[in-house]
Amino acid sequence: MINFILEHLSEISNFAMAITTVIMAVYSKKSIEEMKISRIEANKANIVFYVELKERHLNFVIKNIGNTMAYNVKIRSNPEFRYDKTGEVNYDSIFKNTIPSMPPGFEINVSFNDTLYVLTEEENLSYSINITFTDIFRKQTNEEFIVDFSYLKGLFPKIPNDIDSSLHNINRNLEKINKNHEKKMKELIRSINDKNN
């Protein structure tokens, strides 16, 4: 037996080396794949959405906290956020349009003028925010954020719709009175100037 081992020692060592080489190749391939994944993770875009409450204003913040550009960023809300009841400003346009690109560190802030339009007792206070974007590797990423305002329920006094609309009417009427007053003052000054000439 010892003679057989000694005669075939080089063949046994070559076989052992071949097995070791195969094992090392498998581990090297696995290591390379892990490095590729690590490189992609370190260099990908990462879009986040969060809400800041400052005084009585809700600020929606959309930010690319990743290390590369994000393309074709789409933000959708379910249910849709309501906006100012006067309809003058469409606060939810970011939820309907596509943002062509967001470089690293880029931030979009959208502020609701008053939380009373959003936070009423009857409304659903939980929103699902879905963000879809394409990264530099042309991979499409979908992220979902849950925004729950239920902790704010009851913190703000409710304003009935008739009072709310009355306040907007008062503001419009004051503007009309101010314009009318300016017009009358100009006419009065003109007539005084005409009499003095």
Coordinates of C-alpha atoms in Angstrom, one line a residue:
M1 CA 0.0 0.0 0.0
I2 CA 2.8 2.4 0.9
N3 CA 4.5 1.6 -2.4
F4 CA 1.2 2.4 -4.3
I5 CA 0.9 5.7 -2.5
L6 CA 4.5 6.6 -3.2
E7 CA 4.2 5.6 -6.9
H8 CA 1.0 7.6 -7.3
L9 CA 1.9 10.5 -5.0
S10 CA 2.2 13.0 -7.7
E11 CA -1.2 12.0 -9.2
I12 CA -2.8 12.2 -5.8
S13 CA -1.3 15.7 -5.1
N14 CA -2.4 16.9 -8.6
F15 CA -6.0 15.6 -7.9
A16 CA -6.0 17.4 -4.5
M17 CA -4.7 20.6 -6.2
A18 CA -7.5 20.3 -8.8
I19 CA -10.1 20.0 -6.1
T20 CA -8.6 23.0 -4.2
T21 CA -8.5 25.0 -7.4
V22 CA -12.2 24.3 -8.1
I23 CA -13.1 25.3 -4.5
M24 CA -11.1 28.5 -4.8
A25 CA -12.8 29.3 -8.1
V26 CA -16.2 28.9 -6.6
Y27 CA -15.4 31.1 -3.6
S28 CA -13.8 33.7 -6.0
K29 CA -16.9 33.8 -8.1
K30 CA -19.1 34.2 -5.1
S31 CA -16.8 37.0 -3.8
I32 CA -16.9 38.8 -7.1
E33 CA -20.7 38.6 -7.2
E34 CA -20.9 40.0 -3.6
M35 CA -18.5 42.8 -4.7
K36 CA -20.8 43.6 -7.7
I37 CA -23.8 43.7 -5.4
S38 CA -22.0 45.9 -2.9
R39 CA -20.9 48.3 -5.7
I40 CA -24.4 48.6 -7.0
E41 CA -25.8 49.2 -3.5
A42 CA -23.2 51.8 -2.7
N43 CA -23.8 53.6 -6.0
K44 CA -27.5 53.5 -6.4
A45 CA -30.1 56.3 -6.0
N46 CA -32.3 56.2 -3.0
I47 CA -35.4 58.4 -3.0
V48 CA -37.1 58.9 0.4
F49 CA -40.4 60.6 1.3
Y50 CA -41.2 62.1 4.7
V51 CA -43.5 64.6 6.2
E52 CA -42.5 67.5 8.6
L53 CA -45.0 69.3 10.7
K54 CA -44.0 72.9 11.3
E55 CA -46.6 74.8 13.3
R56 CA -49.8 74.3 11.3
H57 CA -48.1 73.5 8.0
L58 CA -47.4 70.0 6.5
N59 CA -44.2 69.9 4.5
F60 CA -43.7 67.0 2.2
V61 CA -40.0 66.3 1.6
I62 CA -38.8 64.1 -1.3
K63 CA -35.1 63.6 -1.3
N64 CA -32.4 61.6 -3.1
I65 CA -30.2 60.4 -0.3
G66 CA -28.4 58.0 -2.6
N67 CA -25.0 58.5 -4.4
T68 CA -26.2 58.6 -8.0
M69 CA -28.9 60.2 -10.2
A70 CA -32.5 58.9 -10.2
Y71 CA -34.5 59.3 -13.4
N72 CA -38.2 59.4 -14.2
V73 CA -39.3 59.7 -10.5
K74 CA -43.0 59.1 -10.1
I75 CA -44.7 59.7 -6.7
R76 CA -48.2 58.5 -6.2
S77 CA -50.5 58.8 -3.2
N78 CA -53.3 56.5 -2.3
P79 CA -55.7 58.0 -1.4
E80 CA -54.8 61.3 -3.1
F81 CA -53.9 64.2 -1.0
R82 CA -56.5 67.0 -1.0
Y83 CA -55.3 70.5 -1.5
D84 CA -56.5 74.0 -0.7
K85 CA -60.3 74.1 -1.0
T86 CA -60.2 77.4 -3.0
G87 CA -58.5 75.5 -5.8
E88 CA -56.0 78.3 -6.3
V89 CA -52.9 76.1 -5.7
N90 CA -52.7 72.5 -6.7
Y91 CA -50.4 71.1 -4.0
D92 CA -50.6 67.5 -5.3
S93 CA -49.0 68.2 -8.7
I94 CA -45.9 66.3 -7.5
F95 CA -48.2 63.3 -7.2
K96 CA -49.3 63.5 -10.8
N97 CA -46.2 64.6 -12.7
T98 CA -42.9 62.8 -13.4
I99 CA -39.7 64.4 -12.1
P100 CA -37.2 63.8 -15.0
S101 CA -34.1 63.5 -12.8
M102 CA -33.0 63.9 -9.2
P103 CA -29.3 64.2 -8.5
P104 CA -27.8 63.1 -5.2
G105 CA -28.8 65.3 -2.3
F106 CA -31.6 67.0 -4.4
E107 CA -34.6 67.8 -2.3
I108 CA -38.1 68.9 -3.1
N109 CA -40.2 70.6 -0.4
V110 CA -44.0 71.0 -0.9
S111 CA -45.9 72.8 1.9
F112 CA -49.6 72.7 2.5
N113 CA -50.8 76.1 3.5
D114 CA -52.9 74.7 6.4
T115 CA -53.3 71.3 7.8
L116 CA -57.0 71.9 8.3
Y117 CA -57.6 71.0 4.7
V118 CA -56.0 67.6 5.1
L119 CA -56.5 66.7 8.7
T120 CA -60.2 66.5 9.4
E121 CA -61.9 64.0 11.7
E122 CA -63.9 62.3 8.8
E123 CA -61.0 61.7 6.4
N124 CA -58.7 58.7 6.1
L125 CA -55.5 59.8 7.9
S126 CA -53.3 57.0 6.5
Y127 CA -51.7 57.4 3.1
S128 CA -49.6 55.0 1.0
I129 CA -46.9 56.8 -0.9
N130 CA -45.4 54.9 -3.8
I131 CA -42.2 56.1 -5.4
T132 CA -40.9 54.6 -8.7
F133 CA -37.6 55.6 -10.3
T134 CA -34.9 54.3 -12.6
D135 CA -31.3 54.3 -11.4
I136 CA -28.0 54.6 -13.4
F137 CA -28.0 50.9 -14.0
R138 CA -31.4 51.2 -15.7
K139 CA -33.0 49.2 -12.9
Q140 CA -36.5 50.3 -11.9
T141 CA -37.0 50.6 -8.2
N142 CA -40.4 50.8 -6.4
E143 CA -40.5 52.0 -2.8
E144 CA -43.6 52.3 -0.6
F145 CA -43.9 54.7 2.4
I146 CA -46.8 54.7 4.8
V147 CA -47.7 58.2 6.2
D148 CA -50.1 58.0 9.1
F149 CA -51.5 61.3 10.5
S150 CA -53.7 59.6 13.1
Y151 CA -51.4 60.9 15.9
L152 CA -52.5 64.5 14.9
K153 CA -56.2 63.7 15.1
G154 CA -57.9 66.2 17.3
L155 CA -54.9 68.5 17.7
F156 CA -56.3 71.1 15.4
P157 CA -59.7 72.8 15.8
K158 CA -62.2 72.0 13.0
I159 CA -63.4 75.0 11.0
P160 CA -66.8 74.4 9.4
N161 CA -67.0 74.8 5.7
D162 CA -69.3 77.8 5.9
I163 CA -66.9 79.7 8.2
D164 CA -64.0 78.7 6.0
S165 CA -65.6 79.9 2.8
S166 CA -66.8 83.1 4.6
L167 CA -63.2 83.9 5.5
H168 CA -62.2 83.6 1.8
N169 CA -65.1 85.8 0.8
I170 CA -64.2 88.4 3.4
N171 CA -60.7 88.5 2.0
R172 CA -61.9 88.9 -1.6
N173 CA -64.4 91.6 -0.6
L174 CA -61.6 93.5 1.2
E175 CA -59.5 93.4 -1.9
K176 CA -62.4 94.8 -4.0
I177 CA -63.0 97.6 -1.4
N178 CA -59.3 98.4 -1.5
K179 CA -59.3 98.6 -5.3
N180 CA -62.4 100.7 -5.3
H181 CA -60.9 103.0 -2.7
E182 CA -57.8 103.5 -4.8
K183 CA -59.9 104.3 -7.8
K184 CA -62.0 106.9 -5.9
M185 CA -58.8 108.5 -4.5
K186 CA -57.3 108.9 -7.9
E187 CA -60.5 110.5 -9.2
L188 CA -60.6 112.8 -6.2
I189 CA -57.0 113.9 -6.7
R190 CA -57.6 114.4 -10.5
S191 CA -60.7 116.6 -9.8
I192 CA -58.7 118.7 -7.2
N193 CA -55.9 119.1 -9.7
D194 CA -58.4 120.2 -12.4
K195 CA -60.0 122.8 -10.1
N196 CA -56.6 124.2 -9.2
N197 CA -55.6 124.6 -12.8

